[in-house]
PDB file of C-alpha atoms in Angstrom:
ATOM      1  CA  MET A   1     -80.679 -36.783-128.449  1.00 64.00           C
ATOM      2  CA  LYS A   2     -77.395 -35.171-127.164  1.00 78.00           C
ATOM      3  CA  MET A   3     -74.790 -35.253-125.743  1.00 84.00           C
ATOM      4  CA  SER A   4     -74.725 -33.760-121.963  1.00 85.00           C
ATOM      5  CA  ALA A   5     -72.577 -30.417-121.226  1.00 88.00           C
ATOM      6  CA  ILE A   6     -70.391 -32.687-119.268  1.00 90.00           C
ATOM      7  CA  GLU A   7     -69.297 -34.743-122.475  1.00 90.00           C
ATOM      8  CA  HIS A   8     -69.291 -32.295-124.461  1.00 90.00           C
ATOM      9  CA  GLY A   9     -66.672 -30.992-122.145  1.00 93.00           C
ATOM     10  CA  VAL A  10     -64.320 -34.524-121.569  1.00 93.00           C
ATOM     11  CA  VAL A  11     -64.106 -34.022-125.871  1.00 94.00           C
ATOM     12  CA  GLY A  12     -63.475 -30.564-126.129  1.00 94.00           C
ATOM     13  CA  LEU A  13     -60.864 -30.913-123.692  1.00 97.00           C
ATOM     14  CA  VAL A  14     -59.385 -34.135-124.824  1.00 96.00           C
ATOM     15  CA  THR A  15     -59.025 -32.266-128.126  1.00 96.00           C
ATOM     16  CA  VAL A  16     -56.866 -29.963-126.615  1.00 97.00           C
ATOM     17  CA  ALA A  17     -54.978 -31.815-125.211  1.00 97.00           C
ATOM     18  CA  ILE A  18     -54.206 -33.502-128.149  1.00 97.00           C
ATOM     19  CA  ILE A  19     -53.511 -30.128-129.771  1.00 97.00           C
ATOM     20  CA  VAL A  20     -51.143 -28.598-126.971  1.00 97.00           C
ATOM     21  CA  GLY A  21     -49.332 -31.516-126.285  1.00 97.00           C
ATOM     22  CA  ALA A  22     -48.499 -32.112-130.238  1.00 97.00           C
ATOM     23  CA  CYS A  23     -47.442 -28.207-130.446  1.00 97.00           C
ATOM     24  CA  TRP A  24     -45.228 -28.410-127.255  1.00 97.00           C
ATOM     25  CA  TRP A  25     -43.335 -31.796-128.547  1.00 97.00           C
ATOM     26  CA  VAL A  26     -43.272 -30.191-131.964  1.00 96.00           C
ATOM     27  CA  GLY A  27     -41.364 -26.857-130.737  1.00 95.00           C
ATOM     28  CA  ARG A  28     -38.996 -25.348-132.975  1.00 95.00           C
ATOM     29  CA  ASP A  29     -37.723 -28.650-134.033  1.00 95.00           C
ATOM     30  CA  HIS A  30     -38.517 -28.953-137.714  1.00 94.00           C
ATOM     31  CA  LEU A  31     -37.641 -32.842-137.833  1.00 93.00           C
ATOM     32  CA  ARG A  32     -40.403 -33.408-134.987  1.00 95.00           C
ATOM     33  CA  PHE A  33     -42.682 -31.545-137.474  1.00 96.00           C
ATOM     34  CA  ARG A  34     -41.787 -33.777-140.291  1.00 94.00           C
ATOM     35  CA  ARG A  35     -42.458 -36.482-137.775  1.00 94.00           C
ATOM     36  CA  LEU A  36     -45.703 -35.257-136.887  1.00 97.00           C
ATOM     37  CA  ILE A  37     -46.912 -34.800-140.444  1.00 96.00           C
ATOM     38  CA  ALA A  38     -45.878 -38.790-141.497  1.00 94.00           C
ATOM     39  CA  MET A  39     -47.678 -39.639-138.429  1.00 96.00           C
ATOM     40  CA  ILE A  40     -51.246 -37.820-139.100  1.00 97.00           C
ATOM     41  CA  THR A  41     -50.199 -39.241-142.833  1.00 95.00           C
ATOM     42  CA  VAL A  42     -49.989 -43.181-141.369  1.00 95.00           C
ATOM     43  CA  VAL A  43     -53.452 -42.855-139.062  1.00 97.00           C
ATOM     44  CA  THR A  44     -55.148 -40.927-142.126  1.00 97.00           C
ATOM     45  CA  PHE A  45     -54.883 -43.714-144.022  1.00 94.00           C
ATOM     46  CA  CYS A  46     -55.767 -46.228-141.743  1.00 95.00           C
ATOM     47  CA  LEU A  47     -59.076 -43.510-140.796  1.00 96.00           C
ATOM     48  CA  ILE A  48     -60.121 -43.981-144.404  1.00 94.00           C
ATOM     49  CA  ILE A  49     -59.933 -47.930-144.460  1.00 92.00           C
ATOM     50  CA  LEU A  50     -61.272 -48.268-141.360  1.00 94.00           C
ATOM     51  CA  GLY A  51     -64.289 -45.858-142.736  1.00 92.00           C
ATOM     52  CA  ALA A  52     -64.668 -48.519-145.382  1.00 88.00           C
ATOM     53  CA  PHE A  53     -64.587 -51.377-142.928  1.00 91.00           C
ATOM     54  CA  VAL A  54     -67.572 -49.737-141.143  1.00 93.00           C
ATOM     55  CA  ARG A  55     -69.641 -49.227-144.480  1.00 87.00           C
ATOM     56  CA  LEU A  56     -68.810 -52.903-145.410  1.00 86.00           C
ATOM     57  CA  SER A  57     -70.007 -54.699-142.347  1.00 89.00           C
ATOM     58  CA  ASP A  58     -72.718 -52.016-142.007  1.00 89.00           C
ATOM     59  CA  ALA A  59     -71.961 -50.418-139.189  1.00 91.00           C
ATOM     60  CA  GLY A  60     -72.609 -46.809-140.885  1.00 91.00           C
ATOM     61  CA  LEU A  61     -75.881 -46.252-138.665  1.00 92.00           C
ATOM     62  CA  GLY A  62     -74.659 -48.200-135.534  1.00 93.00           C
ATOM     63  CA  CYS A  63     -75.464 -45.226-134.097  1.00 93.00           C
ATOM     64  CA  PRO A  64     -77.849 -43.439-135.192  1.00 92.00           C
ATOM     65  CA  ASP A  65     -77.430 -39.425-134.190  1.00 92.00           C
ATOM     66  CA  TRP A  66     -73.926 -37.544-134.424  1.00 91.00           C
ATOM     67  CA  PRO A  67     -71.811 -36.610-132.770  1.00 90.00           C
ATOM     68  CA  GLY A  68     -72.372 -39.248-129.500  1.00 91.00           C
ATOM     69  CA  CYS A  69     -74.374 -42.518-129.051  1.00 94.00           C
ATOM     70  CA  TYR A  70     -77.907 -42.287-128.515  1.00 93.00           C
ATOM     71  CA  GLY A  71     -76.882 -39.026-126.738  1.00 91.00           C
ATOM     72  CA  ASN A  72     -73.958 -40.593-125.104  1.00 93.00           C
ATOM     73  CA  LEU A  73     -70.200 -40.716-125.351  1.00 93.00           C
ATOM     74  CA  THR A  74     -69.748 -44.718-125.393  1.00 94.00           C
ATOM     75  CA  PRO A  75     -72.127 -47.171-127.138  1.00 95.00           C
ATOM     76  CA  HIS A  76     -71.577 -48.400-123.197  1.00 93.00           C
ATOM     77  CA  HIS A  77     -73.473 -45.642-121.739  1.00 92.00           C
ATOM     78  CA  SER A  78     -75.814 -46.464-124.607  1.00 93.00           C
ATOM     79  CA  ILE A  79     -75.934 -50.116-123.608  1.00 94.00           C
ATOM     80  CA  GLU A  80     -79.890 -49.535-123.216  1.00 93.00           C
ATOM     81  CA  ALA A  81     -81.186 -47.506-126.440  1.00 93.00           C
ATOM     82  CA  ILE A  82     -78.847 -49.891-128.302  1.00 94.00           C
ATOM     83  CA  LEU A  83     -80.027 -53.505-127.212  1.00 94.00           C
ATOM     84  CA  ALA A  84     -84.140 -51.552-127.944  1.00 94.00           C
ATOM     85  CA  ALA A  85     -83.372 -50.954-131.396  1.00 92.00           C
ATOM     86  CA  GLU A  86     -81.587 -54.453-132.539  1.00 92.00           C
ATOM     87  CA  ALA A  87     -84.494 -56.431-130.230  1.00 92.00           C
ATOM     88  CA  ALA A  88     -87.429 -54.179-132.772  1.00 91.00           C
ATOM     89  CA  GLN A  89     -85.328 -55.220-135.555  1.00 89.00           C
ATOM     90  CA  PRO A  90     -82.949 -57.574-135.016  1.00 88.00           C
ATOM     91  CA  GLY A  91     -79.976 -58.209-137.784  1.00 84.00           C
ATOM     92  CA  GLY A  92     -80.877 -54.705-138.681  1.00 87.00           C
ATOM     93  CA  SER A  93     -78.043 -52.074-138.920  1.00 88.00           C
ATOM     94  CA  VAL A  94     -78.060 -51.263-135.217  1.00 92.00           C
ATOM     95  CA  SER A  95     -76.252 -53.735-132.104  1.00 94.00           C
ATOM     96  CA  MET A  96     -73.428 -53.095-130.203  1.00 95.00           C
ATOM     97  CA  GLY A  97     -70.846 -54.316-132.439  1.00 94.00           C
ATOM     98  CA  LYS A  98     -71.940 -52.204-134.903  1.00 95.00           C
ATOM     99  CA  ALA A  99     -71.987 -48.956-132.828  1.00 95.00           C
ATOM    100  CA  TRP A 100     -68.303 -49.682-131.305  1.00 96.00           C
ATOM    101  CA  LYS A 101     -66.679 -50.030-134.756  1.00 95.00           C
ATOM    102  CA  GLU A 102     -68.651 -46.630-136.292  1.00 96.00           C
ATOM    103  CA  MET A 103     -67.536 -44.853-132.956  1.00 96.00           C
ATOM    104  CA  LEU A 104     -63.941 -45.743-132.769  1.00 97.00           C
ATOM    105  CA  HIS A 105     -63.793 -44.678-136.339  1.00 97.00           C
ATOM    106  CA  ARG A 106     -65.354 -41.169-134.664  1.00 96.00           C
ATOM    107  CA  TYR A 107     -62.512 -41.414-132.065  1.00 97.00           C
ATOM    108  CA  LEU A 108     -60.011 -41.667-134.145  1.00 97.00           C
ATOM    109  CA  ALA A 109     -61.251 -39.358-136.318  1.00 97.00           C
ATOM    110  CA  MET A 110     -61.424 -36.596-133.871  1.00 97.00           C
ATOM    111  CA  ILE A 111     -57.508 -37.916-133.456  1.00 97.00           C
ATOM    112  CA  VAL A 112     -56.815 -36.890-136.604  1.00 97.00           C
ATOM    113  CA  GLY A 113     -59.057 -33.665-136.398  1.00 97.00           C
ATOM    114  CA  ALA A 114     -57.132 -32.454-133.537  1.00 98.00           C
ATOM    115  CA  LEU A 115     -53.487 -33.734-135.146  1.00 98.00           C
ATOM    116  CA  ILE A 116     -54.136 -31.410-137.810  1.00 98.00           C
ATOM    117  CA  ALA A 117     -55.122 -28.676-135.695  1.00 98.00           C
ATOM    118  CA  ALA A 118     -51.320 -28.931-133.698  1.00 98.00           C
ATOM    119  CA  MET A 119     -49.782 -29.243-137.122  1.00 97.00           C
ATOM    120  CA  MET A 120     -51.268 -26.093-138.542  1.00 97.00           C
ATOM    121  CA  VAL A 121     -50.298 -24.343-135.405  1.00 97.00           C
ATOM    122  CA  ALA A 122     -46.788 -25.493-135.758  1.00 97.00           C
ATOM    123  CA  ALA A 123     -46.825 -24.832-139.238  1.00 97.00           C
ATOM    124  CA  TRP A 124     -47.600 -21.093-138.749  1.00 97.00           C
ATOM    125  CA  ARG A 125     -45.658 -20.627-135.717  1.00 96.00           C
ATOM    126  CA  ASN A 126     -42.828 -21.841-137.141  1.00 96.00           C
ATOM    127  CA  ARG A 127     -43.424 -20.163-140.427  1.00 95.00           C
ATOM    128  CA  ARG A 128     -40.320 -18.240-140.599  1.00 94.00           C
ATOM    129  CA  LEU A 129     -37.841 -20.600-139.069  1.00 94.00           C
ATOM    130  CA  PHE A 130     -38.915 -23.599-141.325  1.00 93.00           C
ATOM    131  CA  ASN A 131     -38.929 -20.918-144.106  1.00 92.00           C
ATOM    132  CA  GLN A 132     -42.060 -22.398-145.631  1.00 92.00           C
ATOM    133  CA  SER A 133     -45.911 -20.905-146.037  1.00 94.00           C
ATOM    134  CA  PRO A 134     -48.141 -22.776-143.756  1.00 96.00           C
ATOM    135  CA  THR A 135     -50.450 -22.231-146.550  1.00 96.00           C
ATOM    136  CA  LEU A 136     -51.091 -26.129-147.457  1.00 96.00           C
ATOM    137  CA  ALA A 137     -50.851 -26.802-143.791  1.00 97.00           C
ATOM    138  CA  SER A 138     -53.742 -24.681-143.758  1.00 97.00           C
ATOM    139  CA  ILE A 139     -55.810 -26.228-146.526  1.00 97.00           C
ATOM    140  CA  ILE A 140     -55.585 -29.540-145.088  1.00 98.00           C
ATOM    141  CA  GLY A 141     -57.265 -28.079-141.774  1.00 97.00           C
ATOM    142  CA  ALA A 142     -59.975 -26.526-143.974  1.00 97.00           C
ATOM    143  CA  ALA A 143     -60.615 -29.859-145.780  1.00 97.00           C
ATOM    144  CA  VAL A 144     -60.607 -31.809-142.515  1.00 97.00           C
ATOM    145  CA  ILE A 145     -62.950 -29.400-141.625  1.00 96.00           C
ATOM    146  CA  VAL A 146     -65.630 -30.177-144.081  1.00 97.00           C
ATOM    147  CA  GLN A 147     -64.195 -33.752-143.786  1.00 96.00           C
ATOM    148  CA  ALA A 148     -65.980 -33.518-140.374  1.00 95.00           C
ATOM    149  CA  ALA A 149     -69.068 -32.395-141.517  1.00 96.00           C
ATOM    150  CA  LEU A 150     -69.824 -34.836-144.619  1.00 95.00           C
ATOM    151  CA  GLY A 151     -69.343 -37.592-141.776  1.00 94.00           C
ATOM    152  CA  ALA A 152     -71.875 -35.802-139.870  1.00 94.00           C
ATOM    153  CA  TRP A 153     -74.307 -35.806-142.543  1.00 94.00           C
ATOM    154  CA  THR A 154     -73.475 -39.176-143.742  1.00 93.00           C
ATOM    155  CA  VAL A 155     -75.588 -40.689-140.778  1.00 93.00           C
ATOM    156  CA  THR A 156     -77.934 -37.307-140.186  1.00 91.00           C
ATOM    157  CA  MET A 157     -78.818 -38.307-143.898  1.00 92.00           C
ATOM    158  CA  LEU A 158     -79.020 -42.052-143.641  1.00 87.00           C
ATOM    159  CA  LEU A 159     -75.935 -42.817-145.998  1.00 89.00           C
ATOM    160  CA  LYS A 160     -76.981 -40.954-148.721  1.00 90.00           C
ATOM    161  CA  PRO A 161     -75.037 -41.881-151.499  1.00 90.00           C
ATOM    162  CA  VAL A 162     -74.224 -38.743-152.645  1.00 92.00           C
ATOM    163  CA  ILE A 163     -72.593 -38.044-149.234  1.00 93.00           C
ATOM    164  CA  VAL A 164     -71.004 -41.301-148.014  1.00 91.00           C
ATOM    165  CA  THR A 165     -69.559 -40.847-151.742  1.00 89.00           C
ATOM    166  CA  SER A 166     -67.931 -37.262-151.335  1.00 93.00           C
ATOM    167  CA  HIS A 167     -67.013 -37.983-147.718  1.00 94.00           C
ATOM    168  CA  LEU A 168     -64.797 -40.899-149.180  1.00 90.00           C
ATOM    169  CA  LEU A 169     -63.322 -39.440-152.000  1.00 91.00           C
ATOM    170  CA  GLY A 170     -62.641 -36.009-149.427  1.00 94.00           C
ATOM    171  CA  GLY A 171     -60.546 -38.300-147.210  1.00 94.00           C
ATOM    172  CA  VAL A 172     -58.331 -39.993-150.212  1.00 91.00           C
ATOM    173  CA  ILE A 173     -57.892 -35.891-150.710  1.00 93.00           C
ATOM    174  CA  LEU A 174     -57.105 -35.825-147.623  1.00 96.00           C
ATOM    175  CA  LEU A 175     -54.820 -37.330-147.826  1.00 94.00           C
ATOM    176  CA  ALA A 176     -53.585 -36.978-150.923  1.00 92.00           C
ATOM    177  CA  LEU A 177     -52.435 -33.764-149.445  1.00 95.00           C
ATOM    178  CA  LEU A 178     -50.856 -34.824-146.510  1.00 95.00           C
ATOM    179  CA  MET A 179     -48.140 -37.073-148.429  1.00 92.00           C
ATOM    180  CA  LEU A 180     -47.434 -34.024-150.837  1.00 92.00           C
ATOM    181  CA  LEU A 181     -47.128 -31.283-146.994  1.00 94.00           C
ATOM    182  CA  LEU A 182     -44.293 -34.270-146.080  1.00 92.00           C
ATOM    183  CA  ALA A 183     -42.784 -34.695-149.456  1.00 89.00           C
ATOM    184  CA  ARG A 184     -42.012 -30.662-149.495  1.00 89.00           C
ATOM    185  CA  GLN A 185     -40.301 -30.873-146.341  1.00 88.00           C
ATOM    186  CA  PRO A 186     -36.770 -29.964-146.416  1.00 82.00           C
ATOM    187  CA  ASP A 187     -33.619 -32.818-145.700  1.00 64.00           C
ATOM    188  CA  GLY A 188     -34.653 -34.790-141.962  1.00 48.00           C
ATOM    189  CA  GLY A 189     -31.609 -36.607-141.690  1.00 46.00           C
ATOM    190  CA  PRO A 190     -31.444 -40.122-140.923  1.00 45.00           C
ATOM    191  CA  TRP A 191     -35.451 -40.068-141.135  1.00 43.00           C
ATOM    192  CA  ARG A 192     -35.859 -38.647-144.697  1.00 47.00           C
ATOM    193  CA  THR A 193     -38.610 -40.847-146.761  1.00 50.00           C
ATOM    194  CA  ARG A 194     -38.205 -39.050-150.404  1.00 52.00           C
ATOM    195  CA  ILE A 195     -41.440 -39.393-151.551  1.00 55.00           C
ATOM    196  CA  THR A 196     -41.953 -38.962-155.347  1.00 56.00           C
ATOM    197  CA  ALA A 197     -45.040 -38.303-157.485  1.00 58.00           C
ATOM    198  CA  GLN A 198     -45.335 -41.491-158.401  1.00 62.00           C
ATOM    199  CA  GLN A 199     -45.539 -43.253-155.302  1.00 62.00           C
ATOM    200  CA  ILE A 200     -47.842 -40.885-154.159  1.00 63.00           C
ATOM    201  CA  CYS A 201     -49.701 -41.588-157.745  1.00 68.00           C
ATOM    202  CA  ALA A 202     -49.198 -45.461-156.852  1.00 69.00           C
ATOM    203  CA  CYS A 203     -51.150 -44.920-153.496  1.00 67.00           C
ATOM    204  CA  LEU A 204     -54.103 -43.404-154.521  1.00 66.00           C
ATOM    205  CA  ARG A 205     -54.409 -45.728-156.991  1.00 70.00           C
ATOM    206  CA  TRP A 206     -54.688 -48.495-154.488  1.00 67.00           C
ATOM    207  CA  LEU A 207     -57.265 -46.560-153.143  1.00 65.00           C
ATOM    208  CA  GLN A 208     -59.575 -45.291-156.002  1.00 63.00           C
ATOM    209  CA  ARG A 209     -59.243 -49.469-156.996  1.00 65.00           C
ATOM    210  CA  ALA A 210     -60.779 -50.020-153.212  1.00 62.00           C
ATOM    211  CA  PHE A 211     -63.062 -47.227-154.055  1.00 60.00           C
ATOM    212  CA  CYS A 212     -64.200 -48.371-156.795  1.00 62.00           C
ATOM    213  CA  LEU A 213     -64.715 -52.148-155.771  1.00 60.00           C
ATOM    214  CA  PHE A 214     -66.773 -50.569-152.630  1.00 58.00           C
ATOM    215  CA  LYS A 215     -69.033 -48.602-155.374  1.00 54.00           C
ATOM    216  CA  SER A 216     -69.887 -51.781-156.961  1.00 54.00           C
ATOM    217  CA  CYS A 217     -70.004 -54.263-153.803  1.00 55.00           C
ATOM    218  CA  TRP A 218     -73.038 -51.241-152.695  1.00 50.00           C
ATOM    219  CA  ALA A 219     -74.552 -50.688-156.284  1.00 46.00           C
ATOM    220  CA  ALA A 220     -74.685 -54.723-156.374  1.00 49.00           C
ATOM    221  CA  GLY A 221     -76.504 -55.001-152.612  1.00 49.00           C
ATOM    222  CA  ARG A 222     -74.121 -57.116-151.354  1.00 48.00           C
ATOM    223  CA  VAL A 223     -71.650 -57.111-148.376  1.00 46.00           C
ATOM    224  CA  PRO A 224     -68.381 -59.032-147.998  1.00 46.00           C
ATOM    225  CA  THR A 225     -69.546 -61.543-145.003  1.00 45.00           C
ATOM    226  CA  THR A 226     -67.814 -64.782-145.533  1.00 45.00           C
ATOM    227  CA  PRO A 227     -64.361 -65.829-146.359  1.00 45.00           C
ATOM    228  CA  HIS A 228     -64.927 -66.286-149.708  1.00 49.00           C
ATOM    229  CA  TRP A 229     -65.979 -62.626-150.374  1.00 48.00           C
ATOM    230  CA  ARG A 230     -63.469 -61.136-148.542  1.00 46.00           C
ATOM    231  CA  ALA A 231     -61.175 -63.412-149.962  1.00 48.00           C
ATOM    232  CA  SER A 232     -62.042 -61.885-153.562  1.00 53.00           C
ATOM    233  CA  ILE A 233     -62.362 -58.557-152.550  1.00 49.00           C
ATOM    234  CA  CYS A 234     -58.979 -58.576-151.709  1.00 48.00           C
ATOM    235  CA  ARG A 235     -57.477 -60.449-154.860  1.00 51.00           C
ATOM    236  CA  SER A 236     -60.366 -57.845-156.773  1.00 51.00           C
ATOM    237  CA  VAL A 237     -58.466 -54.874-155.309  1.00 46.00           C
ATOM    238  CA  MET A 238     -54.910 -55.760-155.948  1.00 45.00           C
ATOM    239  CA  ASP A 239     -55.460 -57.120-159.167  1.00 51.00           C
ATOM    240  CA  SER A 240     -58.203 -54.864-160.929  1.00 47.00           C
ATOM    241  CA  GLY A 241     -59.556 -50.934-161.388  1.00 45.00           C
ATOM    242  CA  CYS A 242     -62.826 -50.271-162.146  1.00 45.00           C
ATOM    243  CA  ARG A 243     -65.282 -51.387-164.483  1.00 46.00           C
ATOM    244  CA  ARG A 244     -68.143 -49.383-165.938  1.00 44.00           C
ATOM    245  CA  GLY A 245     -71.709 -51.295-165.282  1.00 42.00           C
ATOM    246  CA  THR A 246     -69.956 -54.322-163.686  1.00 45.00           C
ATOM    247  CA  SER A 247     -69.876 -55.785-159.561  1.00 43.00           C
ATOM    248  CA  PRO A 248     -67.362 -57.951-158.278  1.00 44.00           C
ATOM    249  CA  THR A 249     -68.790 -61.702-158.641  1.00 46.00           C
ATOM    250  CA  PRO A 250     -66.555 -64.003-156.755  1.00 44.00           C
ATOM    251  CA  SER A 251     -64.885 -66.614-158.568  1.00 44.00           C
ATOM    252  CA  THR A 252     -66.723 -70.416-157.972  1.00 42.00           C
TER     253      THR A 252
END
């Protein structure tokens, strides 16, 4: 199942429009470059949370092909195939709701990738004016390409554990690199945010706890489908870290 040439063209045009628009907006302004990095960092964090939500809601295979959904750009255009798959396996991994969750994650990932490409272009274009090496921005650009490949393999390899784990770990690393790049920017006037190494580590520790709970839920074969489970998960993420050989158990 493959998307048509027109749909590929639409995706390409949107991606190019985001890159060109972001580069035009940044121009030669270092403050806007810093704001772009900050925006990408926030959106990347949201993307990681959305990815965990997609997995824990059993929507990881809501669209079992990649990059489209049953060969189309949106689940709406594949409604017949989705309904047929749902009828063949009621309560399975395919439904219209799950398909939209999965595709929203992909759409947001495409936007993040385009914004990072724009950031990398701006970093190279203004490397002398900004007086900073574009190396870290280029590393982030390479990392997002690897992340895209892992995202595709997550679907095509049917949620193979090592691929899913690598994809999540790659997202955390990408976020850390973005935070590091943001912290290395010089004074941005009233928009400046002082990001210390301790703050970066605190954010990564929170994500580590979320990752460990995610892994434990998966190992135990449990998905938080009730309000009681969701409340237990929130408490576990905020109050505890990894525990070897254990899985989270909701209090009674």
